[in-house]
mmCIF file of C-alpha atoms in Angstrom:
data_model
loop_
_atom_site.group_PDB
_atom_site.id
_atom_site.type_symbol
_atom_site.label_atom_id
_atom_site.label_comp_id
_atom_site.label_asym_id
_atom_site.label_seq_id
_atom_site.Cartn_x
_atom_site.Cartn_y
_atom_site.Cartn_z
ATOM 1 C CA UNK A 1 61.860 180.504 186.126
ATOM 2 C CA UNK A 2 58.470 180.737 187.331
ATOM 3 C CA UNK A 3 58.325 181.384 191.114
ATOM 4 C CA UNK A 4 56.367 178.958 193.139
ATOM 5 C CA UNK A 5 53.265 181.557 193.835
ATOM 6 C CA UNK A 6 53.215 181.933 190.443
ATOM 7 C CA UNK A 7 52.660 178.263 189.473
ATOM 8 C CA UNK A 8 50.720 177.373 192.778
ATOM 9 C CA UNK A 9 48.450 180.361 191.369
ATOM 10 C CA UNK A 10 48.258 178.948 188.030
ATOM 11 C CA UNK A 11 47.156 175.453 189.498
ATOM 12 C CA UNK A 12 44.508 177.043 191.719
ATOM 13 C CA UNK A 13 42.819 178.472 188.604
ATOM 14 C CA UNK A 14 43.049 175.450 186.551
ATOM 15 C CA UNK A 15 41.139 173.545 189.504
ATOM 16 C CA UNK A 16 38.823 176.422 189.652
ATOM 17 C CA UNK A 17 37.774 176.415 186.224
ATOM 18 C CA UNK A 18 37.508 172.560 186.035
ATOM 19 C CA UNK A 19 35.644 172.239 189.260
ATOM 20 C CA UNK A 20 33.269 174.966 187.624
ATOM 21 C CA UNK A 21 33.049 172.711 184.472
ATOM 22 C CA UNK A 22 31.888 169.529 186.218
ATOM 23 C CA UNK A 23 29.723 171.497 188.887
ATOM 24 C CA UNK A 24 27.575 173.151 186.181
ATOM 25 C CA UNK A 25 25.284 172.122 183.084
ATOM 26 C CA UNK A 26 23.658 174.925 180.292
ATOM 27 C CA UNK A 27 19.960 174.274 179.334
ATOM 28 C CA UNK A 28 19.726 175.482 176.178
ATOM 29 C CA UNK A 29 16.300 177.460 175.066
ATOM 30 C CA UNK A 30 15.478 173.821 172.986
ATOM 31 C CA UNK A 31 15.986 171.789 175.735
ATOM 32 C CA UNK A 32 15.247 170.297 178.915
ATOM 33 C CA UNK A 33 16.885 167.803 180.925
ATOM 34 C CA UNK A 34 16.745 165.372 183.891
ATOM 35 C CA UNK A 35 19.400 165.150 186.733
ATOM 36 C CA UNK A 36 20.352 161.716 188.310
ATOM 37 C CA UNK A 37 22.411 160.736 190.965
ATOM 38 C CA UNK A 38 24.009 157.012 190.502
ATOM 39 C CA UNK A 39 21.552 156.608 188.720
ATOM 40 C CA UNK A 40 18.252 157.697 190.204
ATOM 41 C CA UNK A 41 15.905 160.763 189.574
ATOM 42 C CA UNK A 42 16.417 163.579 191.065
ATOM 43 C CA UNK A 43 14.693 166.662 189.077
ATOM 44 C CA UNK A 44 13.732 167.827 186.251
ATOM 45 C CA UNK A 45 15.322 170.891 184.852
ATOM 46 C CA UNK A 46 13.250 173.084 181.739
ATOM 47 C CA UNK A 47 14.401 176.543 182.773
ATOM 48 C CA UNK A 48 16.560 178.274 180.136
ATOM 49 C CA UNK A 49 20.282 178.820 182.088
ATOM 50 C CA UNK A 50 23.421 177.968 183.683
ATOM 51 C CA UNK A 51 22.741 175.548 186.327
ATOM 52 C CA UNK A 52 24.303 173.891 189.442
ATOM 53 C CA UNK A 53 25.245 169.735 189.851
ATOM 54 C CA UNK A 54 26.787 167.957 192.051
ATOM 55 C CA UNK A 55 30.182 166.832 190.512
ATOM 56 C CA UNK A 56 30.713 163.485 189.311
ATOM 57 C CA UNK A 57 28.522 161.706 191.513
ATOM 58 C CA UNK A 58 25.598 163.942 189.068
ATOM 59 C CA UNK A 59 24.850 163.090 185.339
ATOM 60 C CA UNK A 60 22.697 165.087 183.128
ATOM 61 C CA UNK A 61 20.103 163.634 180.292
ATOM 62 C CA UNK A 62 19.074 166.203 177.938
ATOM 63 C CA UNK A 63 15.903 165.936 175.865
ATOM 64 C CA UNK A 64 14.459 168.219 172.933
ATOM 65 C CA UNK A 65 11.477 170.077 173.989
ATOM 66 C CA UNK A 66 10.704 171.392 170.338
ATOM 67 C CA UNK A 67 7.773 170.266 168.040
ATOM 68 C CA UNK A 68 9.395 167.742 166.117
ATOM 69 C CA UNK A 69 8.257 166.210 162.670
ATOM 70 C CA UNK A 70 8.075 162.547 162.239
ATOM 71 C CA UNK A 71 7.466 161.845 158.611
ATOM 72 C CA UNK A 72 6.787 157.905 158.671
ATOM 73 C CA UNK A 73 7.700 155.346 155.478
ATOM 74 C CA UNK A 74 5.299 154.652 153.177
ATOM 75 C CA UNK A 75 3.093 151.155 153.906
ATOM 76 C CA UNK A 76 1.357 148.849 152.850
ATOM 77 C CA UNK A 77 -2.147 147.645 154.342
ATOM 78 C CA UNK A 78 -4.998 145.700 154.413
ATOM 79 C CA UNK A 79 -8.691 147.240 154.641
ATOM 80 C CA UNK A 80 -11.780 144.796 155.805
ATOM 81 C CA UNK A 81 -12.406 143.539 152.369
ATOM 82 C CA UNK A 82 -9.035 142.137 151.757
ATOM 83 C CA UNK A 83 -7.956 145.433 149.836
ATOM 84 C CA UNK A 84 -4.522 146.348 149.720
ATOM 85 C CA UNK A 85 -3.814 150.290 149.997
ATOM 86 C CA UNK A 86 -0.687 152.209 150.630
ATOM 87 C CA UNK A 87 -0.518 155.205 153.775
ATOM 88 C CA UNK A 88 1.620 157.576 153.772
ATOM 89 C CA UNK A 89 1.767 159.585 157.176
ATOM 90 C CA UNK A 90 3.508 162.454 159.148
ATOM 91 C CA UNK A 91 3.184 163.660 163.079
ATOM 92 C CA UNK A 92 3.979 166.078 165.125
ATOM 93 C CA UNK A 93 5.247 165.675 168.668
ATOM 94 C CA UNK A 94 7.037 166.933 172.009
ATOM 95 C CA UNK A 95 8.867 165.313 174.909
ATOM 96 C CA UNK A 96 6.256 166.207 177.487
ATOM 97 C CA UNK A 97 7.426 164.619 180.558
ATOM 98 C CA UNK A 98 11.136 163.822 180.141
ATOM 99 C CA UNK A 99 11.424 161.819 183.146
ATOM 100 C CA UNK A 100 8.591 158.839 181.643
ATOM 101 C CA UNK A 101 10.539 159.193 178.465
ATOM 102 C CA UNK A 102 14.235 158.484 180.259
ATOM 103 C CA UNK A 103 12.499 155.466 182.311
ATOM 104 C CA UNK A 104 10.148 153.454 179.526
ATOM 105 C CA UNK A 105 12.464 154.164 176.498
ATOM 106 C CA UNK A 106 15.898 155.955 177.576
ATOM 107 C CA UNK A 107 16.640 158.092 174.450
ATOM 108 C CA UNK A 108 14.801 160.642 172.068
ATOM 109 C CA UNK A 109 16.053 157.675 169.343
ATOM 110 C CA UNK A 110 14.358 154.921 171.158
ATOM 111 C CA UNK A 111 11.088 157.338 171.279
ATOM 112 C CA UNK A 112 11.025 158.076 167.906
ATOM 113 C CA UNK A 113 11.022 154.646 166.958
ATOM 114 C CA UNK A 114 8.365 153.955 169.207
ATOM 115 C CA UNK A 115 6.366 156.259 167.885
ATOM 116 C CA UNK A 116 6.572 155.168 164.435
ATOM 117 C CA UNK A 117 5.385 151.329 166.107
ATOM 118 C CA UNK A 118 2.453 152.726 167.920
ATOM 119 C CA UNK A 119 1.502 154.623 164.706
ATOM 120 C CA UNK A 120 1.978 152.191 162.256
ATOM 121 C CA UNK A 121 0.033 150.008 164.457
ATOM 122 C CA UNK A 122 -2.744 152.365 165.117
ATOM 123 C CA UNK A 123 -3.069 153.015 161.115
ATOM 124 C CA UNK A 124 -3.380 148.995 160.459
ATOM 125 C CA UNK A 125 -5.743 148.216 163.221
ATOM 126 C CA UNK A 126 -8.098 151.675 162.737
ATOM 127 C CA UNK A 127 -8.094 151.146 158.914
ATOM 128 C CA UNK A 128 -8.176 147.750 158.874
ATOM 129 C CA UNK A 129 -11.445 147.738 160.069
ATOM 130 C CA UNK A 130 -12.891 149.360 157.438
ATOM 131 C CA UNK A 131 -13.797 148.774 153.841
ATOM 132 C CA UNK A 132 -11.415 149.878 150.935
ATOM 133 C CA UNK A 133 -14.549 152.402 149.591
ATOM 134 C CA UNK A 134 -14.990 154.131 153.297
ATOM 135 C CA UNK A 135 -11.014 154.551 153.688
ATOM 136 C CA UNK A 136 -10.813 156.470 149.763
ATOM 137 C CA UNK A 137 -14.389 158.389 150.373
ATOM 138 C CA UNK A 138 -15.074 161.527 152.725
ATOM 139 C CA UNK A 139 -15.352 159.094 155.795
ATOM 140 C CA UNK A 140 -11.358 159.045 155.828
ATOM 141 C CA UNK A 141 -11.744 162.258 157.827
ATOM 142 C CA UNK A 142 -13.055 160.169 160.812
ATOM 143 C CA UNK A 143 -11.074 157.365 160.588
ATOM 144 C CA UNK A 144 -7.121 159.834 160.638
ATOM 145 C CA UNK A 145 -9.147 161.053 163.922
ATOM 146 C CA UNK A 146 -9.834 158.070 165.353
ATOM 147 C CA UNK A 147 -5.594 156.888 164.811
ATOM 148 C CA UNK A 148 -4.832 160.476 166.102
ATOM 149 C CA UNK A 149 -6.946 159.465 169.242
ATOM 150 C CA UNK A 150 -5.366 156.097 169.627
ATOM 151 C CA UNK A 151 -1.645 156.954 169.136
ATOM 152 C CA UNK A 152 -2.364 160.241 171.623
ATOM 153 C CA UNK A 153 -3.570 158.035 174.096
ATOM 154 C CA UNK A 154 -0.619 155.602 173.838
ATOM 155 C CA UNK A 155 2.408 158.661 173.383
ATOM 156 C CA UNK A 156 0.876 160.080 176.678
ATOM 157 C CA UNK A 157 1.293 157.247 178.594
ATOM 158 C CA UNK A 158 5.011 157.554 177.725
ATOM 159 C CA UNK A 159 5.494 161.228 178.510
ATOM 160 C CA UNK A 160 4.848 162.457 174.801
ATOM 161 C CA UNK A 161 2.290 164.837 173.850
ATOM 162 C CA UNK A 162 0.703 164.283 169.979
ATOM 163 C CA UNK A 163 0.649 167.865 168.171
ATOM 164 C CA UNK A 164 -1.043 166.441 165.006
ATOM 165 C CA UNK A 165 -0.742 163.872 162.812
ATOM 166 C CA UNK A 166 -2.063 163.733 159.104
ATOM 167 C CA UNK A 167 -1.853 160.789 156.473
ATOM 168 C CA UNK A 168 -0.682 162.707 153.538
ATOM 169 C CA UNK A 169 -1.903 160.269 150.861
ATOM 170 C CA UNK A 170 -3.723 156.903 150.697
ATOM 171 C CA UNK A 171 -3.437 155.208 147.038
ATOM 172 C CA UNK A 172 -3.563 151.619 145.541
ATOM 173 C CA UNK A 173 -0.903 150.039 144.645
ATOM 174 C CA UNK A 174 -0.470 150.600 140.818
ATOM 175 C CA UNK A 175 -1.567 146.769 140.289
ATOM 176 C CA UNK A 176 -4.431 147.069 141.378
ATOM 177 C CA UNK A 177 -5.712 151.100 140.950
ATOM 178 C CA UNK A 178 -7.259 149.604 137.185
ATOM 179 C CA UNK A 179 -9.747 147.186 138.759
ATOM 180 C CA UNK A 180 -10.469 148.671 142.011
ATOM 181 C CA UNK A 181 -11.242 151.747 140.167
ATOM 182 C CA UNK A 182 -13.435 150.235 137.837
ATOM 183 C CA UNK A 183 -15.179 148.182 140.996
ATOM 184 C CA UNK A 184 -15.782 151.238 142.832
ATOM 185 C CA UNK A 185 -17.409 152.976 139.615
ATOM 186 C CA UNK A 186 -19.398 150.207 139.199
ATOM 187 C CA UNK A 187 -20.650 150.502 142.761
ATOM 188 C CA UNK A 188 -21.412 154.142 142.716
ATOM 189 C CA UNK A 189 -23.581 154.010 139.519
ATOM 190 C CA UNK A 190 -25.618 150.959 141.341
ATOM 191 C CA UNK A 191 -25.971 153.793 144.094
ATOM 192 C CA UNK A 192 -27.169 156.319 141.982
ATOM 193 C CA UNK A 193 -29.974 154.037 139.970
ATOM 194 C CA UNK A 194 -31.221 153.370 143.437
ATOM 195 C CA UNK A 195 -31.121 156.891 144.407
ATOM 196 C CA UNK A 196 -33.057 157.789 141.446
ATOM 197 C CA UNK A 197 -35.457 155.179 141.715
ATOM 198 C CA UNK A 198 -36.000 156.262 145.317
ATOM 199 C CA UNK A 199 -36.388 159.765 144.178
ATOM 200 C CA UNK A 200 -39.081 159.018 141.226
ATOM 201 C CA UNK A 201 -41.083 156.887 143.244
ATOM 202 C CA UNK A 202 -41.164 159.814 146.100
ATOM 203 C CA UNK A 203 -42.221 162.145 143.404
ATOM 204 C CA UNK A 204 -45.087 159.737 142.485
ATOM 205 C CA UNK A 205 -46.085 159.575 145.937
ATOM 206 C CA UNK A 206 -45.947 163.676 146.583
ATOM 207 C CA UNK A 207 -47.685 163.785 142.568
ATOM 208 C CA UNK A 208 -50.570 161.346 144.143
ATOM 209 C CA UNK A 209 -50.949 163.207 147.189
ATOM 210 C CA UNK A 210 -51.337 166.641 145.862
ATOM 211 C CA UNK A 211 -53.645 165.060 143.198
ATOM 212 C CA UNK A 212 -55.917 163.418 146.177
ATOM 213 C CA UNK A 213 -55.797 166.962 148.228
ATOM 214 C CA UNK A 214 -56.765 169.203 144.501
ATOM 215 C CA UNK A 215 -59.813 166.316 144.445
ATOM 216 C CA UNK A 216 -60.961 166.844 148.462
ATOM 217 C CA UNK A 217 -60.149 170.795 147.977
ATOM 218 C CA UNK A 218 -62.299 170.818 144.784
ATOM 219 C CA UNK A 219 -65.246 168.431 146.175
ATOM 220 C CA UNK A 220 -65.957 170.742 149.685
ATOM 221 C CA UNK A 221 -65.441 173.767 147.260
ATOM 222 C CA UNK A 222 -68.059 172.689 145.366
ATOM 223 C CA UNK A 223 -70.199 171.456 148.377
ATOM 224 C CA UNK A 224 -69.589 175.042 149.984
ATOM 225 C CA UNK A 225 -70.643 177.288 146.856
ATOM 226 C CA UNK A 226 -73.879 174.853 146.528
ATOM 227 C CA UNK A 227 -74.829 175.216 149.933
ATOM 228 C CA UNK A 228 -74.015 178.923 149.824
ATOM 229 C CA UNK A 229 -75.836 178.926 146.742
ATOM 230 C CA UNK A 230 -79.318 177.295 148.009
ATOM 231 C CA UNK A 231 -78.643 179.600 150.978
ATOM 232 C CA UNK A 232 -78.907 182.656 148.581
ATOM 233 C CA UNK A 233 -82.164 181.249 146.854
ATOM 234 C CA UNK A 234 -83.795 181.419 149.618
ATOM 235 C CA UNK A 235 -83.083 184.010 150.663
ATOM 236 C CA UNK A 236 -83.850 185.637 147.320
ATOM 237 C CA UNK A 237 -86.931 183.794 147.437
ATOM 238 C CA UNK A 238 -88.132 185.101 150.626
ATOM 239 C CA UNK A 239 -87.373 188.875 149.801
ATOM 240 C CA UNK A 240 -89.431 188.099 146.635
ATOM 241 C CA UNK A 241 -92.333 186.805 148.510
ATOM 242 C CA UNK A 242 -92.266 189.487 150.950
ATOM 243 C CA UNK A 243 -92.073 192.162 148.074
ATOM 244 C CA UNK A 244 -95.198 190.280 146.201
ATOM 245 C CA UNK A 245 -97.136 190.568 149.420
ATOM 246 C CA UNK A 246 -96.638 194.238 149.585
ATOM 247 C CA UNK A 247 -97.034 195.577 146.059
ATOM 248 C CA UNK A 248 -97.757 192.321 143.943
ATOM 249 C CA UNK A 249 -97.855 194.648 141.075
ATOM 250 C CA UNK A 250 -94.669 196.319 141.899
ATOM 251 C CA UNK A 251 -92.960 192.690 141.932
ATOM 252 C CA UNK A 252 -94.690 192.096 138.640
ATOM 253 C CA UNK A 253 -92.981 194.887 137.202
ATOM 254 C CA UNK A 254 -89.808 194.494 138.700
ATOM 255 C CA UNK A 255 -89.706 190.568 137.214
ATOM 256 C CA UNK A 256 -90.669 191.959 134.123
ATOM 257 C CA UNK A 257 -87.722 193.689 134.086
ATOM 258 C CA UNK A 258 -85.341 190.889 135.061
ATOM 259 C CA UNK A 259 -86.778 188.939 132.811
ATOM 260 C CA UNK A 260 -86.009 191.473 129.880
ATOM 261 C CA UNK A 261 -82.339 192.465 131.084
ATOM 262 C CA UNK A 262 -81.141 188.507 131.022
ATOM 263 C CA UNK A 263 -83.357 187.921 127.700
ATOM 264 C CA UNK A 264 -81.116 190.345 126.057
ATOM 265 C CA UNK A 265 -78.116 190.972 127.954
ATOM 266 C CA UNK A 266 -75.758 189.412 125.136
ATOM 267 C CA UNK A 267 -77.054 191.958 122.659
ATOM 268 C CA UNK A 268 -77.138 189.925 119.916
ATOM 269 C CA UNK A 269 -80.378 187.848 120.708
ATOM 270 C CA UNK A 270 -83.244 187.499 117.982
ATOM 271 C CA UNK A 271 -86.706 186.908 119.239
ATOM 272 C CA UNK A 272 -89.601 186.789 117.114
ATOM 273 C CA UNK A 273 -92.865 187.400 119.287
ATOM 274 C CA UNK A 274 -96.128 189.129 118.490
ATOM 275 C CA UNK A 275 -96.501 192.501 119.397
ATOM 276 C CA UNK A 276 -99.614 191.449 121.967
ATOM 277 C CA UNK A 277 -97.691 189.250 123.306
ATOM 278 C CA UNK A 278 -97.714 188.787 127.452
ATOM 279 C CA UNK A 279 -94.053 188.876 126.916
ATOM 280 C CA UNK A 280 -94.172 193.131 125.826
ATOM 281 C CA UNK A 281 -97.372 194.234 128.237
ATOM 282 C CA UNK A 282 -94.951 196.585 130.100
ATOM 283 C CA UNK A 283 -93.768 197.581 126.558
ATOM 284 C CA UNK A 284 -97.604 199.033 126.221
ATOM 285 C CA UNK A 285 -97.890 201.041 129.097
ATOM 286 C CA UNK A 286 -96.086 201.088 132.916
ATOM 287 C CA UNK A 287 -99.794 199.302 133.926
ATOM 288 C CA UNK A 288 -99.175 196.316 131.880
ATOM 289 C CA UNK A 289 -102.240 197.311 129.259
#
């Protein structure tokens, strides 16, 4: 038979090791927890480790502190113009603050689901205020951040911090892709015949222009080499004069000359004169006899 130190020894360790158990909690590296006491907050615990409670009177509510995927059900809503459209959407989020988590919803269940309200919510409001052609076209970008900016500011105030979110697809229903489809074709060749229209009549108005400016260019060209022109005359008209007052037979000769070069510059030029003619005087003789 076992002797009593034996057994009393036995006991001690039992109490030991189940004193230890209810005295201590493990945070794993995924989580974090809070620590109450009846009840009420005490701290917050988010180091990795074996830690220390106070037994029974103690409790310990552990949270995920991961990234964690919420891929929300397909729905169904309505744009501006009365347009049914389905979203599809995902996000990403963390338990920030455990402690606003464990007082406004409890559990990481009750979040979840509270999430999926605030962003369904924030997807019908934010899209519902637009037109069925702005939610399908390149605006969409805008419109995902403005729901990423309204559910952010709604998970915060609940201790949860919004990684991303992204609506994966955004389709008609099949009922009514046909004639929507055809609408919105309709709609973007009205766009295009009034961007084209826009863009001949600018074309007529830069055509008009540059015609008016070749017309002014063309008119003070013409003013410039005529005044330029006159300009030269006289001066060509003075020189002469000066030259005829210094050697009037000189200038004589010398407009003789000119008067030969252009008569016959083109080479092929017939003239029939006769022989005494004033025209050939400096043909006779260099004094004109």
């Amino acid at each position: 038979m076992m002797n009593k130190s034996a057994l009393f020894g036995l006991i001690f360790v039992g109490l030991a090791l189940v004193g230890f158990s209810v005295s201590t909690y493990q945070i794993k590296e995924t989580n974090q927890a809070i620590i109450l006491k009846f009840g009420e907050y005490q701290r917050t615990v988010k180091e990795a480790g074996l830690h220390f409670k106070m037994p029974i009177i103690e409790d310990v509510v552990f949270f995920d502190k991961r990234v964690r995927l919420l891929d929300m059900e397909e729905y169904t809503i309505f744009t501006s113009d009365q347009k049914r459209m389905n979203v599809d959407a995902f996000l990403e989020y963390k338990i920030e603050d455990p402690l606003r988590v464990y007082q406004a919803l409890r559990t990481e269940l009750r979040a979840e689901a509270r999430l999926r309200d605030i962003s369904e919510s924030s997807v019908r409001e934010v899209f519902g205020l637009q037109q069925l052609n702005t939610a399908l076209s390149g605006e969409r970008i805008g419109i995902i951040n403005a729901v990423r900016e309204s559910v952010t500011a709604e998970a915060s105030e609940l201790g949860i911090q919004i990684v991303d979110l992204r609506i994966k697809r955004t389709d008609l229903p099949p009922e009514n892709s046909a004639p929507i489809f055809q609408s919105m074709i309709a709609d973007r060749n009205q766009v295009a015949r009034e961007t084209r229209a826009r863009g001949q009549e600018e074309a007529l108005r830069i055509t008009s222009k540059a015609e008016r400016d070749r017309t002014v260019i063309l008119a003070e060209a013409t003013r410039d080499s005529e005044k330029l022109r006159g300009e030269g005359d006289a001066i060509a008209a003075k020189i002469y004069a000066d030259a005829y007052s210094k050697d009037p037979e000189f200038y004589a000769f010398y407009r003789s000359m000119e008067v030969y070069k252009n008569a016959m510059k083109n080479g092929d030029t017939s003239m029939v004169l006769s022989p005494d003619s004033e025209f050939f005087k400096y043909f006779e003789n260099m004094g004109g006899n």
